[in-house]
N, CA and C atoms as an extended XYZ file, in Angstrom:
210
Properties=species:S:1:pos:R:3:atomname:S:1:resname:S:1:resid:I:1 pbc="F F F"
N         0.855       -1.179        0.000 N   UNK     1
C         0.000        0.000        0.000 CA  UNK     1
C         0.895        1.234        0.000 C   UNK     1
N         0.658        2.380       -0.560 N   UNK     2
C         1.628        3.437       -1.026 CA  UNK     2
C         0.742        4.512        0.281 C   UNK     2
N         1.808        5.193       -0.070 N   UNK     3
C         1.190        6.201        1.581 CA  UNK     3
C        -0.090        7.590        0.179 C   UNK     3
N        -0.737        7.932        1.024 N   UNK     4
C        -1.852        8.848       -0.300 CA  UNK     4
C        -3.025        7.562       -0.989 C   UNK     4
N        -2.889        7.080       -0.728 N   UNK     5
C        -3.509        5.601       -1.441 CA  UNK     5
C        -5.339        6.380       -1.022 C   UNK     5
N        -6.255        6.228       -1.941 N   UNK     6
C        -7.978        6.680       -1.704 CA  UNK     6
C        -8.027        5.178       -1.046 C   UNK     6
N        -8.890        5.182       -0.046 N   UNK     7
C        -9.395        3.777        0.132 CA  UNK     7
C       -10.967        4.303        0.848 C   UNK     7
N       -11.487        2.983        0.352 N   UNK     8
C       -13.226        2.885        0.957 CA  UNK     8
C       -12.740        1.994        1.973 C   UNK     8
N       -13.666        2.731        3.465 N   UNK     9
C       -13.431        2.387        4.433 CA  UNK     9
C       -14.836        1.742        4.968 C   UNK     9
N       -15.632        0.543        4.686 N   UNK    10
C       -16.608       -0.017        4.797 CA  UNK    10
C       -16.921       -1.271        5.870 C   UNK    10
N       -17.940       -1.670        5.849 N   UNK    11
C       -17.992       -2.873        7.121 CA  UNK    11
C       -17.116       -3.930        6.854 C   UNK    11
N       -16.695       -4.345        5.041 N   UNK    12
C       -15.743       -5.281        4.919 CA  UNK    12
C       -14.617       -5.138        5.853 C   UNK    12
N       -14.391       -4.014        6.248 N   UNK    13
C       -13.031       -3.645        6.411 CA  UNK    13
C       -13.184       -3.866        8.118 C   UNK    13
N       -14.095       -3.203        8.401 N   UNK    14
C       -14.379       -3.910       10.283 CA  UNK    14
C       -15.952       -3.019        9.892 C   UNK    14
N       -16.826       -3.908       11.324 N   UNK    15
C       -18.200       -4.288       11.620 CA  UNK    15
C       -18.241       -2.427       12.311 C   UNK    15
N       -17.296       -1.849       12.214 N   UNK    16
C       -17.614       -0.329       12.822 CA  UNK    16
C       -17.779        0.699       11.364 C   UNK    16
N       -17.803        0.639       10.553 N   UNK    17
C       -17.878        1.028        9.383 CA  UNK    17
C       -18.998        0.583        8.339 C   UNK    17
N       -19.818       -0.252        8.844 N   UNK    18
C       -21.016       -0.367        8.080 CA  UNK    18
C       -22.227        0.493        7.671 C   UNK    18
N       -22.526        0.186        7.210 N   UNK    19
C       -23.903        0.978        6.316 CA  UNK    19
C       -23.456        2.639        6.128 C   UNK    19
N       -23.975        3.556        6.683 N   UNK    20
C       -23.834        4.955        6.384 CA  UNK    20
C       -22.513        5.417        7.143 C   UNK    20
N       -21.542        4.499        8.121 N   UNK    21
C       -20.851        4.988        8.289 CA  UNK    21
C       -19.397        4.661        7.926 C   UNK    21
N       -19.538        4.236        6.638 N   UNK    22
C       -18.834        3.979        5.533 CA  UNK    22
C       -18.077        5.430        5.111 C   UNK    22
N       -16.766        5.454        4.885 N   UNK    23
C       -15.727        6.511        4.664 CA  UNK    23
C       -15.115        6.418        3.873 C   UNK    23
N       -14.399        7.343        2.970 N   UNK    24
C       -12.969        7.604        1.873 CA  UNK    24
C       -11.757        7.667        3.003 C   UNK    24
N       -10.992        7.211        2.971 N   UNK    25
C        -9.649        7.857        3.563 CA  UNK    25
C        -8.760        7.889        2.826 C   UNK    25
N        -7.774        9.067        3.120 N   UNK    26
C        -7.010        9.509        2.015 CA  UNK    26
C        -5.517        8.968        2.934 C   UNK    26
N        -4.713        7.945        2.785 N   UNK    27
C        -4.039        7.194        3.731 CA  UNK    27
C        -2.761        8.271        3.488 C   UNK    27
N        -2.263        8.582        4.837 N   UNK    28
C        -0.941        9.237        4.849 CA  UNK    28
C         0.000        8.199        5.718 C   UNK    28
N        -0.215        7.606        6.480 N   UNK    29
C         0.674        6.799        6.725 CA  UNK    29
C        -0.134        5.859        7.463 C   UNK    29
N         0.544        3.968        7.276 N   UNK    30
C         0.527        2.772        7.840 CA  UNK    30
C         1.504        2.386        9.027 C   UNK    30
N         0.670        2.054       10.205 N   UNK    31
C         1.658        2.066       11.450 CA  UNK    31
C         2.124        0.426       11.165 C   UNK    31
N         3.455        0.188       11.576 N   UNK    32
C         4.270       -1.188       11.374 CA  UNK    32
C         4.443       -1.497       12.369 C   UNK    32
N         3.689       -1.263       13.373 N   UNK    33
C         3.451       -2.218       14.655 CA  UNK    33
C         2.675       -3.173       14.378 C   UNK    33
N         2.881       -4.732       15.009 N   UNK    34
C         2.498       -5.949       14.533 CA  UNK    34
C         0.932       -5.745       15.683 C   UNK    34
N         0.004       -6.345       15.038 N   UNK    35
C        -1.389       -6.412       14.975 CA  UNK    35
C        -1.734       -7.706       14.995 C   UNK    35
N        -2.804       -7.695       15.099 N   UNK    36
C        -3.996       -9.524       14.981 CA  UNK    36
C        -3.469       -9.700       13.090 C   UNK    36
N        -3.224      -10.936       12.641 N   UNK    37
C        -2.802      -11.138       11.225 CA  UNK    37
C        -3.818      -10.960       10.009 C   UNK    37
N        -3.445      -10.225        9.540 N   UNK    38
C        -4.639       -9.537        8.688 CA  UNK    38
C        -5.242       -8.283        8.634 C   UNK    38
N        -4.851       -7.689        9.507 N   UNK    39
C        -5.514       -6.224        9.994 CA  UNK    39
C        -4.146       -5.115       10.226 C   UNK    39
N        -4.794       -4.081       10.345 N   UNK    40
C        -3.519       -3.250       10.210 CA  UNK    40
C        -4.417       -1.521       10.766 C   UNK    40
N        -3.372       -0.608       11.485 N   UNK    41
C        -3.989        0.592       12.055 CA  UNK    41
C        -3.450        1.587       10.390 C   UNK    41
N        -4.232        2.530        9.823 N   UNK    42
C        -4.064        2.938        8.921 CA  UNK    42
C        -4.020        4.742        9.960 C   UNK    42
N        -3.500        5.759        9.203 N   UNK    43
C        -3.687        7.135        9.360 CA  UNK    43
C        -4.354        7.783        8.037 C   UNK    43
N        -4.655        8.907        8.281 N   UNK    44
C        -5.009        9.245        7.255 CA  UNK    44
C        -6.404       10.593        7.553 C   UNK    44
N        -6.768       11.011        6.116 N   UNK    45
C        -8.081       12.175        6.405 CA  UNK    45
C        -9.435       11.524        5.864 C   UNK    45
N       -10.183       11.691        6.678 N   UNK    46
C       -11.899       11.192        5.588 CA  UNK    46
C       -11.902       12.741        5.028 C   UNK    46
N       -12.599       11.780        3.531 N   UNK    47
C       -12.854       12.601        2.185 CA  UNK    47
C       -14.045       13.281        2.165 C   UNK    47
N       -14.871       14.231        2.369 N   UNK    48
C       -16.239       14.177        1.981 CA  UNK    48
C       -16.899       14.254        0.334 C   UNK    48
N       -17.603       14.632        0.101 N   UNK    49
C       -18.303       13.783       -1.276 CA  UNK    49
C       -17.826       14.858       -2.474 C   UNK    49
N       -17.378       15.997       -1.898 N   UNK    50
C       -15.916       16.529       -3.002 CA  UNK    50
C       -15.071       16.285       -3.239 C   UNK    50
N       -14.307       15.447       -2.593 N   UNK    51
C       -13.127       15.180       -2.076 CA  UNK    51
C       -11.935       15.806       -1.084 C   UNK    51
N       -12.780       16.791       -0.058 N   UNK    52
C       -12.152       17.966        0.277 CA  UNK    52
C       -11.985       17.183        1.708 C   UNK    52
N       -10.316       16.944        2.569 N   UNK    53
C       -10.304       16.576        3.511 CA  UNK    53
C       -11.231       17.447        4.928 C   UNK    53
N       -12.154       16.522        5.724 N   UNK    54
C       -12.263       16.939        6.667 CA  UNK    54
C       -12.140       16.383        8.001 C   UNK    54
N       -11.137       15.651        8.440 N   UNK    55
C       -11.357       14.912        9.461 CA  UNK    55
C        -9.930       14.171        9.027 C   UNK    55
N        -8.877       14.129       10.378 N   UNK    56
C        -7.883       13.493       10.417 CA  UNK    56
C        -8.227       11.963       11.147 C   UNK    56
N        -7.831       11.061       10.999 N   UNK    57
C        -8.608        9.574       11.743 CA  UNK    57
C        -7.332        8.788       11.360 C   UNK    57
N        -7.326        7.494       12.721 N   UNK    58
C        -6.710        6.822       12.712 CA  UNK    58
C        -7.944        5.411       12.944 C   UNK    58
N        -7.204        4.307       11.649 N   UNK    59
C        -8.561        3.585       11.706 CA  UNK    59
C        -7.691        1.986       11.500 C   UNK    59
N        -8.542        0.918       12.356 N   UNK    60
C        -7.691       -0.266       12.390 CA  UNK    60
C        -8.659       -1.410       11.452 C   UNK    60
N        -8.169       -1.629       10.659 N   UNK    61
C        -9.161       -2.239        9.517 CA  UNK    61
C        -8.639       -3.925        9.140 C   UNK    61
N        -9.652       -4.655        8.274 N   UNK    62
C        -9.014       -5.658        8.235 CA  UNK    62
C        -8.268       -5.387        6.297 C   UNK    62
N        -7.457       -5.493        5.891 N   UNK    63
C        -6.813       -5.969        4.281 CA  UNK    63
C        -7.614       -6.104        3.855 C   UNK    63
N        -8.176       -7.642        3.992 N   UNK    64
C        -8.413       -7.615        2.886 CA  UNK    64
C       -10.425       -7.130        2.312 C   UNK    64
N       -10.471       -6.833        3.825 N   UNK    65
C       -11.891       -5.885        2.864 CA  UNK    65
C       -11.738       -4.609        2.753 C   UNK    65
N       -10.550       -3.893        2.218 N   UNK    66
C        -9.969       -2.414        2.055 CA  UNK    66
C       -10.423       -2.347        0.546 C   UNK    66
N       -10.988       -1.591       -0.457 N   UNK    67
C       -11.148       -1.208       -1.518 CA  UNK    67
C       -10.367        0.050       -2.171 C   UNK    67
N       -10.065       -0.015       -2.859 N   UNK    68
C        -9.512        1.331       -3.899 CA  UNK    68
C       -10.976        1.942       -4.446 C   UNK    68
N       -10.892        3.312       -4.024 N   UNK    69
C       -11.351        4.180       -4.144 CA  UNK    69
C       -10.801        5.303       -5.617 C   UNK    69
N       -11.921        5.095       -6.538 N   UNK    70
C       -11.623        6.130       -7.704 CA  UNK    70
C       -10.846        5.521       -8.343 C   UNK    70
């Protein structure tokens, strides 16, 4: 994963992100502290529906339900 990477941040990704509270994050950096296998703490800004950052967030998601965004 490249640091800037768009990603959809959805329930695939963890059960706290479902339905409407589904997010863009615009990833600035991946923490390399070891985690549960498969999952990972991401940094980064949620996008709103311009694409205009509003919200800095740190979010612990699982891989492989992370999507590319755009």
């Amino acid at each position: 994963m490249r640091h800037f990477d768009l990603l959809v941040i959805d329930g695939r990704a963890s059960v706290q992100f479902a339905g409407d509270r589904a997010l863009t994050l615009r990833v600035v950096s991946v923490c390399d502290q070891p985690t549960y296998q498969g999952w990972v703490w991401l940094s980064g800004y949620v996008l709103n529906s311009r694409g205009d950052a509003t919200t800095k967030r740190e979010v612990y998601v699982q891989l492989a339900g992370l999507t590319a965004s755009g």
